[in-house]
Coordinates of C-alpha atoms and ligand atoms in Angstrom, one line a residue:
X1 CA 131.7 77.4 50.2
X2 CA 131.9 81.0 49.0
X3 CA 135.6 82.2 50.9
X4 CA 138.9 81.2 49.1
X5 CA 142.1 81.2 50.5
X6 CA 145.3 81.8 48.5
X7 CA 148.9 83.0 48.6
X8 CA 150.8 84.8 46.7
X9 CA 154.2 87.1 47.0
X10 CA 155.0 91.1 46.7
X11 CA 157.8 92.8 45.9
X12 CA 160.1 94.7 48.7
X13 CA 163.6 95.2 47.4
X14 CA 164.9 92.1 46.3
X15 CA 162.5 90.1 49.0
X16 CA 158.9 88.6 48.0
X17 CA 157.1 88.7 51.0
X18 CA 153.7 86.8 51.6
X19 CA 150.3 88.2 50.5
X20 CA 147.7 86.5 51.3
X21 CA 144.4 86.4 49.2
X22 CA 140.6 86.2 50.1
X23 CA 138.3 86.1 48.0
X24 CA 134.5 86.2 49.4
X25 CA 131.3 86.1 47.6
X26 CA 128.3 87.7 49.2
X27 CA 124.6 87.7 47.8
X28 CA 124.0 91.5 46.6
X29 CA 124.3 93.9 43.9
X30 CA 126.9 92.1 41.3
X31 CA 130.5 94.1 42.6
X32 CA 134.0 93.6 42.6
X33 CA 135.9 95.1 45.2
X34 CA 139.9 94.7 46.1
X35 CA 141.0 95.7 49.6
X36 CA 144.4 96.3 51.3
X37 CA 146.0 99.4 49.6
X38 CA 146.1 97.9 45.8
X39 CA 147.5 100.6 43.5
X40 CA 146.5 101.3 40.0
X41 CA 147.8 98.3 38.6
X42 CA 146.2 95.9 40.8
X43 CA 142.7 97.5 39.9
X44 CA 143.0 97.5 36.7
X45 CA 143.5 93.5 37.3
X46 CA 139.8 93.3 37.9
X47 CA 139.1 93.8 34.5
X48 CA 141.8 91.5 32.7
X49 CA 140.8 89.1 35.3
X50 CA 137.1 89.2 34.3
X51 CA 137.9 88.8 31.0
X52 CA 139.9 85.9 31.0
X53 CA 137.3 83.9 33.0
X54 CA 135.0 84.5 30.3
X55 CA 137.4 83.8 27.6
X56 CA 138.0 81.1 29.2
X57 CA 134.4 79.6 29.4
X58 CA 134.0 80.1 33.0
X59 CA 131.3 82.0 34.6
X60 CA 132.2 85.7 36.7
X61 CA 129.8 85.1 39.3
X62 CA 126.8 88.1 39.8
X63 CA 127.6 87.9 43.1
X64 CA 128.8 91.0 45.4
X65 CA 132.9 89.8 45.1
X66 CA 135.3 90.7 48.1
X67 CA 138.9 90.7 47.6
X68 CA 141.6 91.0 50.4
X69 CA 145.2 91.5 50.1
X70 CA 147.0 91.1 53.3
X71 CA 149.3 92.5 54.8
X72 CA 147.3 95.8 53.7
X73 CA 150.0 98.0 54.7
X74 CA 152.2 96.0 52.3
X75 CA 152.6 98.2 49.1
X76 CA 151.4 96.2 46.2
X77 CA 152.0 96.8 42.5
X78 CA 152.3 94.9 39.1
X79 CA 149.7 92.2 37.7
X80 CA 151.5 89.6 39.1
X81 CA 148.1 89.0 41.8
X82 CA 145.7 88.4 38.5
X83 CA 146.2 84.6 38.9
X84 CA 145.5 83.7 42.5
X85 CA 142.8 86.9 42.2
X86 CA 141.2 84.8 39.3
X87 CA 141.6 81.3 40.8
X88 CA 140.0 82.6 44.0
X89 CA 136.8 83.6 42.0
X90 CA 136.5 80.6 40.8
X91 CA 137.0 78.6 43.8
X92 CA 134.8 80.9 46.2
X93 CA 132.1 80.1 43.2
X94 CA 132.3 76.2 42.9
X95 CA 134.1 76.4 39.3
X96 CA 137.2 74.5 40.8
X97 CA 137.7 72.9 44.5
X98 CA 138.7 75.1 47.4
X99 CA 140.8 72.6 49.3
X100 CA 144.5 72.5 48.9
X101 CA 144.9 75.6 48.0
X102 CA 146.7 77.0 50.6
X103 CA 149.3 74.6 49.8
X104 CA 150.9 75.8 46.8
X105 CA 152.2 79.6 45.8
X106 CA 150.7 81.1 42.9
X107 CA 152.0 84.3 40.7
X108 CA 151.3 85.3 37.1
X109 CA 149.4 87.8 34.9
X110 CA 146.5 87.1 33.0
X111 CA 145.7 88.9 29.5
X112 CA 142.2 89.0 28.5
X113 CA 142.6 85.6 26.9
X114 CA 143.3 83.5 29.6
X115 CA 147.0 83.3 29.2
X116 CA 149.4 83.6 31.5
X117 CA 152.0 86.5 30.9
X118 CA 155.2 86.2 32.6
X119 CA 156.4 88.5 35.9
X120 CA 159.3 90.5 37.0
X121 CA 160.9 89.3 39.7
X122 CA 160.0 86.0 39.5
X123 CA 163.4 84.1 41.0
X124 CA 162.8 86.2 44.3
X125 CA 159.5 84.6 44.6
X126 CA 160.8 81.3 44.1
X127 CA 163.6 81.8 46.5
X128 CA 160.7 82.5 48.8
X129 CA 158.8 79.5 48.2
X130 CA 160.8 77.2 48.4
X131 CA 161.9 78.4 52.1
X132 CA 158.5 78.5 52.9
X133 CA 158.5 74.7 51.7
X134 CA 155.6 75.1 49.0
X135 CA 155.2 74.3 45.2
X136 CA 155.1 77.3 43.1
X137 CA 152.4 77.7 40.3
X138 CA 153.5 80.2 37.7
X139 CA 153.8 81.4 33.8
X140 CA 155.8 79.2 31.7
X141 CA 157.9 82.2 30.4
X142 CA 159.4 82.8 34.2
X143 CA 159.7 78.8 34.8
X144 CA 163.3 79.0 34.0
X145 CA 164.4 81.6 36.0
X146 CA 162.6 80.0 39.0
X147 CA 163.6 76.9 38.3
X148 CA 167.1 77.7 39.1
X149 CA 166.9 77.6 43.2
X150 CA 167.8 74.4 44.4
X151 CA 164.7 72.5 46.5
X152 CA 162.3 74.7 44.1
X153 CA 158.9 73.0 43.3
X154 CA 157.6 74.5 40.0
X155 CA 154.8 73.7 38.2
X156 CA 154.3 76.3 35.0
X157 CA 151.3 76.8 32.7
X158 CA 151.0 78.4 29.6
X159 CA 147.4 79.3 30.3
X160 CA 144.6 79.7 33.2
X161 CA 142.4 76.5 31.8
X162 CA 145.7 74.7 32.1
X163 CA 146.2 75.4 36.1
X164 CA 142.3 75.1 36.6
X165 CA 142.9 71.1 35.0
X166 CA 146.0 70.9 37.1
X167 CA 143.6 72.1 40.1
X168 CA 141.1 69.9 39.6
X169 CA 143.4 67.0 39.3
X170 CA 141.9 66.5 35.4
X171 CA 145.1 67.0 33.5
X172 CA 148.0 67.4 36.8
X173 CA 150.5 69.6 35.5
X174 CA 154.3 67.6 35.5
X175 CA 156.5 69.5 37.7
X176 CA 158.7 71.5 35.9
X177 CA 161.7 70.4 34.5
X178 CA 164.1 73.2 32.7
X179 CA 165.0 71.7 29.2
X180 CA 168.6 72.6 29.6
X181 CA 169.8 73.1 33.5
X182 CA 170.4 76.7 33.7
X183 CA 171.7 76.0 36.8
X184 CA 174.6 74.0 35.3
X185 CA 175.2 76.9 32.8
X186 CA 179.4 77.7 33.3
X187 CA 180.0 81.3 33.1
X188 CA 180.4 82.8 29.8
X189 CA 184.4 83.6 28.8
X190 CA 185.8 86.9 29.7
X191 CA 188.2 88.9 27.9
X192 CA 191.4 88.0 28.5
X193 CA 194.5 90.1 30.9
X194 CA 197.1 88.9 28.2
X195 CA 195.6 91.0 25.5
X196 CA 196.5 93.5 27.2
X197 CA 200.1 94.4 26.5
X198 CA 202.7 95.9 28.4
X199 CA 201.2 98.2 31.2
X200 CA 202.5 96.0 34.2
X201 CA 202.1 98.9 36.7
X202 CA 198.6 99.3 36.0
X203 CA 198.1 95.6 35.5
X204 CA 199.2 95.1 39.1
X205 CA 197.2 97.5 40.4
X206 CA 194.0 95.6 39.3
X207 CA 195.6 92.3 40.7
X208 CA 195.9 93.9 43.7
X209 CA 192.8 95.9 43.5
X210 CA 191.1 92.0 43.0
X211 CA 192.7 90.6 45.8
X212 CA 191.9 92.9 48.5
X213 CA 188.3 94.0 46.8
X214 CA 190.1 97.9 46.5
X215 CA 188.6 100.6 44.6
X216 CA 190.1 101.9 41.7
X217 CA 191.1 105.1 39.8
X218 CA 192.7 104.4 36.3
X219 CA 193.9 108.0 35.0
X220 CA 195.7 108.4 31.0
X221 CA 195.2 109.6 27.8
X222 CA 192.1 108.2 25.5
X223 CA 193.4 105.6 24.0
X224 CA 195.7 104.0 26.4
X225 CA 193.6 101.1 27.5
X226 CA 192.0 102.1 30.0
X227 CA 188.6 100.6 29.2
X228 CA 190.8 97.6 27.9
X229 CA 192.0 97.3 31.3
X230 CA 188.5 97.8 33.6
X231 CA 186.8 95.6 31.5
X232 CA 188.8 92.3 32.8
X233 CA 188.6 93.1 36.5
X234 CA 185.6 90.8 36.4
X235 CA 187.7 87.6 35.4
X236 CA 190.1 88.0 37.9
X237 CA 187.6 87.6 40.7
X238 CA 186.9 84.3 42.0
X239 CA 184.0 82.7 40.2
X240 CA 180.6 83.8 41.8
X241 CA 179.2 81.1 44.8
X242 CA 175.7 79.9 43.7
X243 CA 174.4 81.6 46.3
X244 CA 175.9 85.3 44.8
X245 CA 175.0 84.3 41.6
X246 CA 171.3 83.9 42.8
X247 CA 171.4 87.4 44.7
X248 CA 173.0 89.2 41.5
X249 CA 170.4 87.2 39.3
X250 CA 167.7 88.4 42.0
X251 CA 168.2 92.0 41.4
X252 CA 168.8 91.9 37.1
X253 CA 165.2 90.1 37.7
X254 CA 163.5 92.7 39.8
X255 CA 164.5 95.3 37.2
X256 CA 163.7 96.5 34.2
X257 CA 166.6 94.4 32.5
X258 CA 165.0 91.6 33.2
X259 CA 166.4 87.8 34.5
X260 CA 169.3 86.6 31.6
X261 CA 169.5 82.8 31.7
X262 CA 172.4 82.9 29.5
X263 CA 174.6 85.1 31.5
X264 CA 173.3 84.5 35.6
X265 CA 176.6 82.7 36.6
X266 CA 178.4 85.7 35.6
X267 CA 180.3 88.2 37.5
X268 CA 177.9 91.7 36.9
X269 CA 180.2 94.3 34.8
X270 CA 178.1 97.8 34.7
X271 CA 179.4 100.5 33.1
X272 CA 176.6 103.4 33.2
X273 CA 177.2 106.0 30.8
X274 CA 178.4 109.3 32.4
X275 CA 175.2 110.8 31.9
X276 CA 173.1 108.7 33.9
X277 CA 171.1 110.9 36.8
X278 CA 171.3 109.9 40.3
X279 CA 168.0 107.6 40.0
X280 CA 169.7 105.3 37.2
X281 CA 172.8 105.1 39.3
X282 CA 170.9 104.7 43.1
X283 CA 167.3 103.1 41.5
X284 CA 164.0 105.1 42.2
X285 CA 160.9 105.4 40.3
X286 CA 157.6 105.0 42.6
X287 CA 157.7 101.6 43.1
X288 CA 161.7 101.1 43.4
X289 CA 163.8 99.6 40.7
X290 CA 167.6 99.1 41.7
X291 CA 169.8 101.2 39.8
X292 CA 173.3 100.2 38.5
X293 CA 174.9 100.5 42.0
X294 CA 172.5 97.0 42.6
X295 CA 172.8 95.8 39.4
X296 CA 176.7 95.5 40.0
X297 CA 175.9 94.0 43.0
X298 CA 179.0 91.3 43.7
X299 CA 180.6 92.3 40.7
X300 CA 182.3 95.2 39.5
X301 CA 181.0 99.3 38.7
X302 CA 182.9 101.0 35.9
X303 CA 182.6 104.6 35.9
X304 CA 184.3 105.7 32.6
X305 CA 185.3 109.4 32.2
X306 CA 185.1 109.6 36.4
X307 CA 185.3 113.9 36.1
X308 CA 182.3 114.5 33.8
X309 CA 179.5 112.3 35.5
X310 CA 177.3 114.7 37.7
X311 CA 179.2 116.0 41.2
X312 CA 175.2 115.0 42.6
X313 CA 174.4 111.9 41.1
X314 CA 177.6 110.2 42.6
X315 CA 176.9 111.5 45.8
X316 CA 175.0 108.2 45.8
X317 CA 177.4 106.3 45.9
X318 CA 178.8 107.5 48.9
X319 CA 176.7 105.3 51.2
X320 CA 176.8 102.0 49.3
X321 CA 180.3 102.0 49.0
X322 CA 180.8 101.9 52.7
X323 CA 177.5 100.2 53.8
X324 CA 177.8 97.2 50.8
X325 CA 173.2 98.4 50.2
X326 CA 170.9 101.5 49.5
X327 CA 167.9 102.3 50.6
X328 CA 165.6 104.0 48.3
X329 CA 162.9 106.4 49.7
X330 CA 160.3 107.4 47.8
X331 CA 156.6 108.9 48.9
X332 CA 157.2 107.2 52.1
X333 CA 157.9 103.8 50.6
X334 CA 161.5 102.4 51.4
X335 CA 163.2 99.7 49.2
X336 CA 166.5 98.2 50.6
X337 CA 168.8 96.7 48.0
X338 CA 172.1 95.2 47.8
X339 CA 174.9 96.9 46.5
X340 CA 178.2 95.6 47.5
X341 CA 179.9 96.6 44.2
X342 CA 184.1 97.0 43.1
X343 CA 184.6 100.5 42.0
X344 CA 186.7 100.8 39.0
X345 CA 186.9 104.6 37.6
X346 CA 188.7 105.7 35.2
X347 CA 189.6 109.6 33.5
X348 CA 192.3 111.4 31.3
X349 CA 194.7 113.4 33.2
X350 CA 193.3 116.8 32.1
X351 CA 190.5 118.4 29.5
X352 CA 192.0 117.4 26.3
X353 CA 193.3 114.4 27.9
X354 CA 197.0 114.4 27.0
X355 CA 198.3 115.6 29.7
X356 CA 201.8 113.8 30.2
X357 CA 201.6 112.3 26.9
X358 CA 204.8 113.7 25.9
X359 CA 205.5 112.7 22.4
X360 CA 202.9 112.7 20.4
X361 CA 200.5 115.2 21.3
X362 CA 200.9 118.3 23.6
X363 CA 198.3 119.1 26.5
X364 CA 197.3 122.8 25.8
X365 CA 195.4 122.8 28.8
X366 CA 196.5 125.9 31.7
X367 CA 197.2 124.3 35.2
X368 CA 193.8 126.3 35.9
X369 CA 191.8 124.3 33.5
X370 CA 193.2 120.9 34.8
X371 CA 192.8 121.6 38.3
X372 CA 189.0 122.7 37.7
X373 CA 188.6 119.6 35.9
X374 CA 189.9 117.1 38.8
X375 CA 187.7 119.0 40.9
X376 CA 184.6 118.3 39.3
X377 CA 185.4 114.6 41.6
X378 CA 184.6 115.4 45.1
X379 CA 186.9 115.0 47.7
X380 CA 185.1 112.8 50.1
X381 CA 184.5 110.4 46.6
X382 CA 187.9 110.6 45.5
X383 CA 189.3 110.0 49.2
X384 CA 187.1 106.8 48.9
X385 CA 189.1 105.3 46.1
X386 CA 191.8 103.1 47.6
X387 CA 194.3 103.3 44.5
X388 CA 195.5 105.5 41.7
X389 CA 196.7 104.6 39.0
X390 CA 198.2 106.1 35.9
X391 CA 198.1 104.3 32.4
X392 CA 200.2 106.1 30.2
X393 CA 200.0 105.3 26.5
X394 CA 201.9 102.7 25.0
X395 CA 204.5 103.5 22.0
X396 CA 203.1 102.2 18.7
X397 CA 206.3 99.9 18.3
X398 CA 205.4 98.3 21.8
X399 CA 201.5 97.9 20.9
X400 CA 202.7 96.1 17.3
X401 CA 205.2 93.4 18.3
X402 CA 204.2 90.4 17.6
X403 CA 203.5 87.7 20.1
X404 CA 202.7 87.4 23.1
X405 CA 204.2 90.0 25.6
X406 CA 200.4 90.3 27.8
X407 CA 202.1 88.7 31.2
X408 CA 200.2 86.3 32.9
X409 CA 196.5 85.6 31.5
X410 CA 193.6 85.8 33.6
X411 CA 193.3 82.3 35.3
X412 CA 196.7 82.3 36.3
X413 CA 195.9 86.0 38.2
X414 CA 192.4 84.5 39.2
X415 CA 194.5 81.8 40.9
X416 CA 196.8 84.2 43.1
X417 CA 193.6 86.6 43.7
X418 CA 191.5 83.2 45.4
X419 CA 194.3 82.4 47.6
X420 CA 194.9 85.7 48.9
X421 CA 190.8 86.1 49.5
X422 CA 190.8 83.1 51.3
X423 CA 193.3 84.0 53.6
X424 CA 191.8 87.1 54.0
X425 CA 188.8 85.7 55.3
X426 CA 190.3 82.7 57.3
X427 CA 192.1 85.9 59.3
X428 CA 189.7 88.4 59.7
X429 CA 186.4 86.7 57.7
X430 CA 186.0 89.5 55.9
X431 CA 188.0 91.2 53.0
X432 CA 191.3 93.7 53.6
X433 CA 189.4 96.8 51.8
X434 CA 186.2 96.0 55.0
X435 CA 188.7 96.3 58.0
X436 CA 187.2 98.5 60.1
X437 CA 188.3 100.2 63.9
X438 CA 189.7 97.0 66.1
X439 CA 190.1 95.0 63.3
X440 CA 192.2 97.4 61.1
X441 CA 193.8 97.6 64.7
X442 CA 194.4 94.2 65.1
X443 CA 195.5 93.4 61.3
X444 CA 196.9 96.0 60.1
X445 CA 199.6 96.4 62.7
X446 CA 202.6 98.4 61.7
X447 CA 206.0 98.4 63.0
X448 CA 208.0 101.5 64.4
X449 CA 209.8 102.2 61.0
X450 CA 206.7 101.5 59.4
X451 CA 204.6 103.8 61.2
X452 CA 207.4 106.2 61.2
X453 CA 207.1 105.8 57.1
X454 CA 203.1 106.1 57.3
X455 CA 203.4 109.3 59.5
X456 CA 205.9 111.5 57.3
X457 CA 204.3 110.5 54.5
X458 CA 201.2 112.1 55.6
X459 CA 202.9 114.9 56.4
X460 CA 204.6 115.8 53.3
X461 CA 201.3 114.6 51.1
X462 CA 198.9 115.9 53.2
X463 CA 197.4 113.4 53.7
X464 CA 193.6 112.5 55.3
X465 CA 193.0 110.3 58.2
X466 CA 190.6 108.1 55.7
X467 CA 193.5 108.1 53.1
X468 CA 195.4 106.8 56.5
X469 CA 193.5 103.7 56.5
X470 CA 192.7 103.4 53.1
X471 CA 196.8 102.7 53.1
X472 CA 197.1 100.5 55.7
X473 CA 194.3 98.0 54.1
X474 CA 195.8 98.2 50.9
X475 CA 199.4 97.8 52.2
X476 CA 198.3 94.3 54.1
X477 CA 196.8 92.9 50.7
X478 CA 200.2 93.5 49.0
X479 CA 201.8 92.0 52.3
X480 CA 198.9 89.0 51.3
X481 CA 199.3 88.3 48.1
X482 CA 203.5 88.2 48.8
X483 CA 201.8 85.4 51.5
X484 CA 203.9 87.7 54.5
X485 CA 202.4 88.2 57.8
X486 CA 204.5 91.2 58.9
X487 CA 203.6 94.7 56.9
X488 CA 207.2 95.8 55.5
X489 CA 208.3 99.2 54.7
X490 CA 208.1 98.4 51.0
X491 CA 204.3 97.1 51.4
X492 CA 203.5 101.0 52.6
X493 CA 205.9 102.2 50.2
X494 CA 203.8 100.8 47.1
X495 CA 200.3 101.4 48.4
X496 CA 201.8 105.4 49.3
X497 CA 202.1 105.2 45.6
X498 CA 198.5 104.6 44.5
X499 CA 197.7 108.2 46.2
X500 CA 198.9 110.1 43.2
X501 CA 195.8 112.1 43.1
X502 CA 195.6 112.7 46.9
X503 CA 199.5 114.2 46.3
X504 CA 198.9 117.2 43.8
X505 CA 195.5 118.8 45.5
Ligands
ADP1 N1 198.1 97.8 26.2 C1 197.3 97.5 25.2 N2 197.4 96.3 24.6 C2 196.6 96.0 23.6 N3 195.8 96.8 23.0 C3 195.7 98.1 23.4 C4 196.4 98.5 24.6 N4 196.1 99.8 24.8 C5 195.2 100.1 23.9 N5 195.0 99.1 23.1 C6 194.0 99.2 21.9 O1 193.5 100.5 21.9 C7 192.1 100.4 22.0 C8 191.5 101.5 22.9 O2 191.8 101.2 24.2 P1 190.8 101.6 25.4 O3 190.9 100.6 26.4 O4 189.4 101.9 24.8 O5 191.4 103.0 25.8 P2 190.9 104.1 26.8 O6 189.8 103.5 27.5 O7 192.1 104.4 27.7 O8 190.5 105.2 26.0 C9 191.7 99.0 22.5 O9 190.5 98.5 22.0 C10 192.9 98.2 22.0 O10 192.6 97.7 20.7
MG2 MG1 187.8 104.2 27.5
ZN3 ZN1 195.3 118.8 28.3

């Protein structure tokens, strides 16, 4: 028999779809040629795969060699086709059997030794797999990570001769077992909401902010916690389902951070730094990496000093942030990835940052240089962020009592946040912050007072029609988490208040 069948998986956003390989030896000049649109990486396969036949004490057949990718109008990239490319030679040449191939999945790179070097991406390509009902041969360093999907069949090698023995039913590979079950792992601790002290109004905010999924602008002087505060939205989130925890993982192992096995179970936190370009935020690059948008996908974004990222590279976020994804077009290549992140910004109230910080320091800013430097945040982004919320600085006295004076911790807020999600989504199925046209409608009904409150406080704030809504969603998850059905003047009154920013432009 000189045609070998195998299959192994691409890379399309955070999907692995089929490829199927053929490998086909003819009689002729001694060749090796791979068709169906392999970039550069895949040719330069030909040459690690060669070599770690022969360092492996097989034979390369000098035969004309034949290699088909399908799909062909798939883009293909990485080394991660070396393995079935190399098990297909030897197959289509006698060296191991042909049958049952077709069977199993097979992924991995090849260095010119003969052993295998672990993939990127390789829990998407297990996730495949195992919904396609096969066993999946890969390298031992990604067995971990794709051992983690539930119904996966792994079987991981270390090296090429090891898979040929497995193949040839000399020395059958165990299936793999991971030594401790990363799928058990708890999620790591979080900082704690009671280490933060005083700061109730802003500690409300991000309860209700949690609750409802809201976005988020924290504005106050350096210093006043700020960072203290973003940093434990994460732990008041309900803990991630297995099934977000395997779609967050997903993406970390598509890109160039690479799967964590310690920290998968954990709520994402990303806080680019405010230089990042539009690419690191969105993802790019030829063959599309997700960005930080993705990365924080089902977890929370934390844009620190809001005003001096670039006006262009948070136009990006602009989509995501209604559409919960991105997609990524690059050279006529589209990537689709999932971005359904929290938004949690935060910024000092002017240049030198003391704006309103009364006794201690003096803003020397003009009231030209403050309103140039809240304009650096576009409109459309800031009218996209649900609540406002200043943190003032705490007096020293109040930072250095001793004992506890942090409110309620975390788990106790987690608590209240869960039961307000859920009845969120027993209402509407969704979450308050994703009501849209007849549902906002239907939901978000307001009295006569209450719409008579709405109105004239549009008026005298000027209000936008998305700032509109952007109220009434966030007045129903304050009705919510008070467990009330009816939307009371005092809900509205309290969500009016989280459009500081909105008031002084
Ligand atoms: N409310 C607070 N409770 C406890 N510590 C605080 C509080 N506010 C500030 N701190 C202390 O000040 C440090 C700086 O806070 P940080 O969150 O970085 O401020 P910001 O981000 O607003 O500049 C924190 O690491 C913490 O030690
Ligand atoms: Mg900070
Ligand atoms: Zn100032």
């Amino acid at each position: 028999m000189s045609l070998a069948v195998l299959y192994c998986r691409a890379r399309s956003g955070i999907d692995a779809p089929l490829v199927t390989i053929e490998v086909h030896l003819a009689n002729g000049l001694p060749a090796l040629n791979i068709v169906g649109l392999p970039e550069l990486a895949v040719r330069e396969s030909k040459d690690r795969v060669r070599g770690a036949l022969l360092n492996s004490q097989f034979e390369f057949p000098a035969r004309r060699i034949t290699i088909n990718l399908a799909p062909a109008d798939l883009p293909k990239e990485g080394a991660r086709f070396d393995l079935p490319i190399a098990l297909g030679i030897l197959a289509a040449s006698g060296q191991i059997p042909t049958t049952a191939l077709t069977a199993s999945e097979f992924v991995g790179e090849l260095a010119l030794s003969g052993e295998l070097r672990p993939i990127a991406g390789a829990l998407p390509v297990a996730l495949a797999a195992a919904a396609a009902n096969r066993p999946l041969v890969l390298p031992a360093a990604n067995a971990n990570e794709a051992a983690l999907v539930g119904g996966a069949r792994i079987y991981a090698a270390a090296t090429l001769l090891e898979i040929c023995g497995h193949l040839t039913g000399q020395a059958p590979l165990p299936p793999y077992r991971a030594s401790i079950n990363a799928r058990g792992v708890a999620a790591p601790p979080q900082p704690d909401l009671a280490e933060v002290r005083g700061q109730q109004h802003a500690k409300r905010a991000l309860e209700i902010a949690a609750a409802g999924n809201h976005s988020l602008l924290l504005s106050g002087p350096p210093g006043s916690g700020k960072s203290m505060l973003a940093s434990r939205l994460p732990g008041l989130l309900p803990q991630l389902s297995e099934r977000e925890a395997l779609e967050s993982a997903s993406v970390r192992s598509i890109s160039n951070l690479g799967f964590n096995a310690a920290s998968w179970r954990r709520r994402p936190f990303r806080a680019p730094h405010h230089t990042a370009s539009g690419v690191a935020l969105a993802g790019g690059g030829s063959s599309p990496r997700p960005g930080e948008i993705s990365l924080a996908h089902n977890g929370v974004l934390f844009l620190d000093e809001l005003p001096e990222f670039d006006r262009r590279a948070l136009e990006v976020l602009r989509e995501p942030l209604e559409r919960g994804e991105i997609t990524i077009s690059r050279a006529g290549r589209q990537a689709l990835f999932p971005a359904r992140f929290q938004l949690i910004a935060a910024m000092n109230p002017c240049p030198c940052g003391h704006l309103g910080d009364g006794e201690q320091q003096s803003c020397r800013c003009t009231p030209e240089q403050v309103a140039r430097y809240r304009n650096r945040i576009s409109g459309p982004l800031l009218d996209r962020i649900d609540m406002h919320v200043e943190v003032p600085r705490l007096a020293p006295a109040a930072l250095a009592v001793a004992g506890a004076n942090g409110g309620d911790d975390s788990a106790r807020v987690r608590t209240r946040v869960q039961r307000c999600r859920e009845l969120q989504h027993q209402r509407s199925g969704t979450l308050n912050s994703c009501l849209q046209g007849e549902q906002l409608r239907r939901f978000c009904q307001l009295g006569a007072p209450e719409e008579r409150l709405l109105l004239s406080a549009m008026e005298r704030l000027g209000l936008s029609a998305r700032a509109f809504h952007r109220i009434q969603r966030l007045a129903r998850t304050i009705a919510d988490l008070d467990g009330r059905e009816a939307i009371s003047c005092a809900d509205l009154g309290e969500a009016i208040g989280y459009r500081q920013l909105d008031r002084r432009r």
